[in-house]
Amino acid sequence: CVAMMQERRKNFSAIDGNTAHNMPLFLIGAALVWAGWYSFNGGSALLANEQASNALASTQISSCASCVVWCLLSYFLEGVVPSGAAVSGALAGLAGVTPASGYVVTQSGFFIGVVTGLLSFFGAREIKSRLQLDDVLDVCSLQAIPGLSGAILIGFLAETSAGSPVYDGIVFGGNGKLLGVQVVAGLLIVTWTAVMTCALMKLIKMTVGTNVDYITEHLGLDYKYHGEVAYDSLMAVQEWQREEPVSYTHLRAHETPEHLVCRLLLEKKKKNSDQSEAEIRM
């Protein structure tokens, strides 16, 4: 909902719009998320028992299975295996197994990982591309799709021996009642989330706003709101902005704000150099 209501970035591309700006930080962040995921999947029962250990094992197996699915699909369809694909697959597997982790055995966790890996991979490619969603964190592909599919798969794969409180899933002799409950619950969650998200986005738009101008988008929110930049390569941008803020009127055709700032700085240095030479001649 947020991606649909929010304005897209000016140079947005659904194909390559999510390139990580810093791969080491990207991988460190993913590792922290992956490690932290064990705490609420394994600790949800508030007990150190067989169900908790089973939830931990199912979480790990599902995440690894989904990671492998993303890597294989990336290799066969794109010819490469990006680190981003491995991380995305792992996160999709974590999101997919979370609803079911306390109610399925580890073998079922593997199956959930494979299914959520497939759905999230093609969801990221097809849905995002067709709808042109500027979903920079891939929340739809890596959270919504795996989470909903994992919740529905409880109706197929849950086992009372693994911790399911009432029913077995269809695969293990259940009568389908649990599947019906899970489908209805999933639809209610989707509806509630969509309505509340739209309401909050409307409120934010009417108050503080949700978009930034083209220059700020490229120069970065760090400079706009904190007066500093994250990388040395942007120091020239910071230097120029302090002396003369960039505006839309400075932009030439097909010129990015970064190129604009560098061009203006060079023009300014040349002008100062010409003035100095003229003074010397005088």
CSV table of C-alpha atoms in Angstrom, one decimal:
chain,number,residue,atom,x,y,z
A,1,CYS,CA,0.0,0.0,0.0
A,2,VAL,CA,2.8,2.4,0.9
A,3,ALA,CA,4.6,1.8,-2.4
A,4,MET,CA,1.4,2.4,-4.3
A,5,MET,CA,0.6,5.6,-2.5
A,6,GLN,CA,4.1,7.0,-2.5
A,7,GLU,CA,5.6,8.8,-5.4
A,8,ARG,CA,8.3,6.8,-7.3
A,9,ARG,CA,11.9,8.0,-7.3
A,10,LYS,CA,12.5,10.1,-10.4
A,11,ASN,CA,15.0,7.7,-11.9
A,12,PHE,CA,13.3,4.6,-10.5
A,13,SER,CA,13.7,1.2,-12.3
A,14,ALA,CA,11.9,-1.9,-11.0
A,15,ILE,CA,14.7,-3.9,-12.4
A,16,ASP,CA,17.8,-2.3,-10.9
A,17,GLY,CA,16.4,0.1,-8.4
A,18,ASN,CA,17.4,-1.9,-5.4
A,19,THR,CA,21.1,-2.0,-5.8
A,20,ALA,CA,22.8,-1.9,-2.3
A,21,HIS,CA,24.8,1.2,-1.8
A,22,ASN,CA,27.2,-0.6,0.5
A,23,MET,CA,27.4,-4.4,0.2
A,24,PRO,CA,29.4,-5.1,3.4
A,25,LEU,CA,26.9,-3.2,5.5
A,26,PHE,CA,24.1,-4.9,3.6
A,27,LEU,CA,25.5,-8.3,4.5
A,28,ILE,CA,26.2,-7.4,8.1
A,29,GLY,CA,22.7,-6.1,8.5
A,30,ALA,CA,21.3,-9.3,7.0
A,31,ALA,CA,23.4,-11.4,9.4
A,32,LEU,CA,22.1,-9.5,12.4
A,33,VAL,CA,18.5,-9.9,11.3
A,34,TRP,CA,19.0,-13.6,10.6
A,35,ALA,CA,20.6,-14.2,14.1
A,36,GLY,CA,18.0,-12.1,15.8
A,37,TRP,CA,15.2,-14.0,14.1
A,38,TYR,CA,15.9,-17.0,16.3
A,39,SER,CA,15.1,-15.1,19.4
A,40,PHE,CA,11.4,-14.6,18.6
A,41,ASN,CA,10.8,-17.8,16.7
A,42,GLY,CA,12.5,-19.9,19.3
A,43,GLY,CA,11.4,-17.8,22.3
A,44,SER,CA,7.8,-17.3,21.4
A,45,ALA,CA,6.7,-20.2,23.6
A,46,LEU,CA,8.6,-18.5,26.5
A,47,LEU,CA,10.0,-22.0,27.3
A,48,ALA,CA,13.2,-23.9,26.7
A,49,ASN,CA,11.6,-27.1,25.6
A,50,GLU,CA,11.3,-29.5,22.6
A,51,GLN,CA,8.9,-27.2,20.8
A,52,ALA,CA,11.3,-24.2,21.1
A,53,SER,CA,14.2,-26.3,19.7
A,54,ASN,CA,12.0,-27.6,16.9
A,55,ALA,CA,11.0,-24.0,16.0
A,56,LEU,CA,14.7,-23.0,15.9
A,57,ALA,CA,15.6,-25.9,13.6
A,58,SER,CA,12.6,-25.3,11.3
A,59,THR,CA,13.6,-21.6,11.1
A,60,GLN,CA,17.1,-22.4,10.1
A,61,ILE,CA,16.2,-25.1,7.6
A,62,SER,CA,13.5,-23.0,5.9
A,63,SER,CA,15.8,-20.0,5.6
A,64,CYS,CA,18.6,-22.0,4.1
A,65,ALA,CA,16.2,-23.8,1.7
A,66,SER,CA,14.8,-20.5,0.4
A,67,CYS,CA,18.3,-19.0,0.1
A,68,VAL,CA,19.3,-22.0,-2.1
A,69,VAL,CA,16.2,-21.6,-4.2
A,70,TRP,CA,16.9,-17.9,-4.9
A,71,CYS,CA,20.6,-18.7,-5.7
A,72,LEU,CA,19.6,-21.4,-8.1
A,73,LEU,CA,16.9,-19.4,-9.9
A,74,SER,CA,19.3,-16.4,-10.2
A,75,TYR,CA,22.0,-18.6,-11.7
A,76,PHE,CA,19.7,-20.3,-14.2
A,77,LEU,CA,17.7,-17.2,-15.2
A,78,GLU,CA,20.3,-14.5,-14.9
A,79,GLY,CA,23.7,-16.4,-15.1
A,80,VAL,CA,25.0,-15.0,-11.8
A,81,VAL,CA,24.4,-15.5,-8.1
A,82,PRO,CA,24.4,-12.1,-6.5
A,83,SER,CA,24.9,-11.8,-2.7
A,84,GLY,CA,21.6,-9.8,-2.7
A,85,ALA,CA,19.8,-12.9,-4.0
A,86,ALA,CA,21.1,-15.1,-1.3
A,87,VAL,CA,20.2,-12.6,1.4
A,88,SER,CA,16.7,-12.0,-0.1
A,89,GLY,CA,16.1,-15.8,-0.2
A,90,ALA,CA,17.2,-16.2,3.4
A,91,LEU,CA,14.9,-13.4,4.6
A,92,ALA,CA,12.0,-14.8,2.6
A,93,GLY,CA,12.5,-18.2,4.2
A,94,LEU,CA,12.6,-16.6,7.7
A,95,ALA,CA,9.3,-14.7,7.0
A,96,GLY,CA,7.6,-17.8,5.5
A,97,VAL,CA,8.4,-20.2,8.4
A,98,THR,CA,7.7,-17.8,11.2
A,99,PRO,CA,3.9,-18.4,11.4
A,100,ALA,CA,4.4,-22.2,11.3
A,101,SER,CA,7.7,-22.7,13.1
A,102,GLY,CA,6.1,-23.9,16.4
A,103,TYR,CA,3.7,-26.2,14.7
A,104,VAL,CA,5.6,-28.1,12.0
A,105,VAL,CA,8.6,-30.5,12.0
A,106,THR,CA,11.9,-29.7,10.4
A,107,GLN,CA,11.1,-31.6,7.2
A,108,SER,CA,8.0,-29.4,6.7
A,109,GLY,CA,10.2,-26.4,7.4
A,110,PHE,CA,12.3,-27.4,4.4
A,111,PHE,CA,9.2,-27.6,2.2
A,112,ILE,CA,8.0,-24.2,3.5
A,113,GLY,CA,11.4,-22.7,2.6
A,114,VAL,CA,11.2,-24.1,-1.0
A,115,VAL,CA,7.7,-22.9,-1.6
A,116,THR,CA,8.2,-19.4,-0.1
A,117,GLY,CA,11.5,-19.1,-1.9
A,118,LEU,CA,9.8,-19.8,-5.3
A,119,LEU,CA,6.8,-17.5,-4.6
A,120,SER,CA,8.9,-14.6,-3.3
A,121,PHE,CA,11.5,-14.8,-6.1
A,122,PHE,CA,8.9,-14.6,-8.9
A,123,GLY,CA,6.9,-12.1,-6.8
A,124,ALA,CA,9.9,-9.8,-6.7
A,125,ARG,CA,10.4,-10.2,-10.5
A,126,GLU,CA,6.9,-10.2,-11.8
A,127,ILE,CA,4.6,-8.2,-9.4
A,128,LYS,CA,7.1,-5.5,-8.8
A,129,SER,CA,7.9,-5.1,-12.4
A,130,ARG,CA,4.3,-5.2,-13.7
A,131,LEU,CA,3.0,-2.8,-11.1
A,132,GLN,CA,6.2,-0.7,-11.1
A,133,LEU,CA,6.3,-0.7,-7.3
A,134,ASP,CA,9.1,1.4,-5.9
A,135,ASP,CA,9.4,-1.0,-2.9
A,136,VAL,CA,13.0,-0.4,-2.0
A,137,LEU,CA,13.0,-2.9,0.9
A,138,ASP,CA,11.0,-5.5,-1.1
A,139,VAL,CA,8.5,-5.7,1.8
A,140,CYS,CA,5.8,-7.2,-0.5
A,141,SER,CA,8.1,-9.9,-1.9
A,142,LEU,CA,10.1,-10.8,1.1
A,143,GLN,CA,7.6,-10.3,3.9
A,144,ALA,CA,4.0,-10.2,2.7
A,145,ILE,CA,4.1,-13.0,0.2
A,146,PRO,CA,6.2,-15.5,2.3
A,147,GLY,CA,4.3,-14.6,5.5
A,148,LEU,CA,0.9,-15.2,4.0
A,149,SER,CA,1.9,-18.3,2.2
A,150,GLY,CA,3.6,-19.7,5.4
A,151,ALA,CA,0.4,-19.0,7.4
A,152,ILE,CA,-1.7,-20.9,4.8
A,153,LEU,CA,0.8,-23.8,4.7
A,154,ILE,CA,0.1,-24.4,8.4
A,155,GLY,CA,-3.2,-25.8,7.2
A,156,PHE,CA,-1.4,-28.4,5.2
A,157,LEU,CA,1.7,-29.2,7.3
A,158,ALA,CA,0.8,-28.7,11.0
A,159,GLU,CA,1.2,-31.6,13.4
A,160,THR,CA,-0.1,-32.0,16.9
A,161,SER,CA,3.0,-33.9,17.7
A,162,ALA,CA,5.1,-30.8,16.8
A,163,GLY,CA,3.0,-28.4,18.8
A,164,SER,CA,-0.2,-27.7,16.9
A,165,PRO,CA,-2.7,-27.2,19.7
A,166,VAL,CA,-5.9,-28.7,18.1
A,167,TYR,CA,-5.7,-30.0,14.5
A,168,ASP,CA,-3.3,-31.8,12.1
A,169,GLY,CA,-2.8,-30.3,8.7
A,170,ILE,CA,-4.3,-32.0,5.6
A,171,VAL,CA,-1.1,-33.7,4.7
A,172,PHE,CA,-1.1,-35.5,8.1
A,173,GLY,CA,-4.7,-36.6,8.2
A,174,GLY,CA,-6.5,-33.4,9.1
A,175,ASN,CA,-10.0,-32.6,7.7
A,176,GLY,CA,-9.2,-29.2,6.3
A,177,LYS,CA,-10.7,-27.2,9.1
A,178,LEU,CA,-7.4,-25.8,10.1
A,179,LEU,CA,-6.7,-24.7,6.5
A,180,GLY,CA,-10.0,-22.9,6.4
A,181,VAL,CA,-9.2,-21.1,9.7
A,182,GLN,CA,-5.7,-20.1,8.3
A,183,VAL,CA,-7.1,-18.8,5.0
A,184,VAL,CA,-9.8,-16.6,6.8
A,185,ALA,CA,-7.2,-15.4,9.3
A,186,GLY,CA,-4.8,-14.5,6.4
A,187,LEU,CA,-7.5,-12.5,4.6
A,188,LEU,CA,-8.5,-10.6,7.7
A,189,ILE,CA,-4.8,-9.7,8.4
A,190,VAL,CA,-4.4,-8.5,4.8
A,191,THR,CA,-7.6,-6.4,5.0
A,192,TRP,CA,-6.7,-4.9,8.4
A,193,THR,CA,-3.2,-4.1,7.3
A,194,ALA,CA,-4.2,-2.5,4.0
A,195,VAL,CA,-6.9,-0.3,5.6
A,196,MET,CA,-4.8,0.9,8.5
A,197,THR,CA,-1.7,1.5,6.3
A,198,CYS,CA,-3.8,3.6,3.9
A,199,ALA,CA,-5.3,5.6,6.7
A,200,LEU,CA,-1.9,6.3,8.3
A,201,MET,CA,-0.4,7.3,4.9
A,202,LYS,CA,-3.2,9.7,4.3
A,203,LEU,CA,-2.6,11.2,7.8
A,204,ILE,CA,1.1,11.6,7.2
A,205,LYS,CA,0.6,13.1,3.8
A,206,MET,CA,-1.7,15.7,5.2
A,207,THR,CA,0.7,16.6,8.0
A,208,VAL,CA,4.4,16.2,7.5
A,209,GLY,CA,4.3,14.9,3.9
A,210,THR,CA,5.9,11.8,2.5
A,211,ASN,CA,7.9,13.0,-0.5
A,212,VAL,CA,11.1,15.0,-1.1
A,213,ASP,CA,12.1,17.1,-4.1
A,214,TYR,CA,14.4,15.8,-6.9
A,215,ILE,CA,17.6,17.4,-5.7
A,216,THR,CA,17.2,16.1,-2.1
A,217,GLU,CA,16.4,12.7,-3.4
A,218,HIS,CA,19.8,12.5,-5.1
A,219,LEU,CA,21.9,14.5,-2.7
A,220,GLY,CA,20.5,12.5,0.2
A,221,LEU,CA,18.4,12.9,3.2
A,222,ASP,CA,21.5,12.9,5.4
A,223,TYR,CA,22.5,16.3,4.1
A,224,LYS,CA,19.0,17.6,4.0
A,225,TYR,CA,18.1,16.8,7.6
A,226,HIS,CA,21.5,16.4,9.3
A,227,GLY,CA,23.8,18.7,7.4
A,228,GLU,CA,26.3,15.9,6.7
A,229,VAL,CA,27.0,13.1,4.2
A,230,ALA,CA,27.9,9.5,4.7
A,231,TYR,CA,30.7,9.1,2.1
A,232,ASP,CA,33.8,11.2,1.2
A,233,SER,CA,32.7,11.1,-2.5
A,234,LEU,CA,29.8,13.4,-1.6
A,235,MET,CA,32.0,16.0,0.2
A,236,ALA,CA,31.9,18.1,-3.0
A,237,VAL,CA,28.2,18.1,-2.8
A,238,GLN,CA,28.3,19.3,0.8
A,239,GLU,CA,30.8,22.0,0.0
A,240,TRP,CA,28.7,23.4,-2.8
A,241,GLN,CA,25.4,23.2,-1.0
A,242,ARG,CA,26.8,25.3,1.9
A,243,GLU,CA,27.7,28.1,-0.5
A,244,GLU,CA,24.9,28.1,-3.1
A,245,PRO,CA,21.9,25.7,-2.8
A,246,VAL,CA,21.3,23.8,-6.0
A,247,SER,CA,17.9,24.3,-7.7
A,248,TYR,CA,16.0,22.7,-10.6
A,249,THR,CA,17.0,25.5,-12.9
A,250,HIS,CA,20.6,24.5,-12.8
A,251,LEU,CA,19.9,21.0,-14.3
A,252,ARG,CA,20.7,20.3,-17.9
A,253,ALA,CA,19.1,17.6,-19.9
A,254,HIS,CA,20.0,14.0,-18.7
A,255,GLU,CA,22.1,15.5,-15.9
A,256,THR,CA,22.0,14.0,-12.4
A,257,PRO,CA,22.3,16.3,-9.4
A,258,GLU,CA,25.7,14.7,-8.6
A,259,HIS,CA,27.0,15.6,-12.0
A,260,LEU,CA,25.5,19.0,-11.7
A,261,VAL,CA,27.3,19.8,-8.5
A,262,CYS,CA,30.6,18.6,-9.9
A,263,ARG,CA,30.1,20.7,-13.0
A,264,LEU,CA,29.2,23.8,-11.0
A,265,LEU,CA,32.2,23.4,-8.7
A,266,LEU,CA,34.6,23.1,-11.7
A,267,GLU,CA,33.0,26.2,-13.3
A,268,LYS,CA,33.4,28.1,-10.1
A,269,LYS,CA,37.1,27.1,-9.7
A,270,LYS,CA,37.7,28.1,-13.4
A,271,LYS,CA,36.0,31.4,-12.8
A,272,ASN,CA,38.1,32.1,-9.7
A,273,SER,CA,41.3,31.1,-11.6
A,274,ASP,CA,40.4,33.4,-14.4
A,275,GLN,CA,39.8,36.3,-12.0
A,276,SER,CA,43.2,35.6,-10.3
A,277,GLU,CA,45.0,35.7,-13.6
A,278,ALA,CA,43.2,38.9,-14.6
A,279,GLU,CA,44.3,40.6,-11.3
A,280,ILE,CA,47.9,39.5,-11.8
A,281,ARG,CA,47.9,41.0,-15.2
A,282,MET,CA,46.5,44.2,-13.9
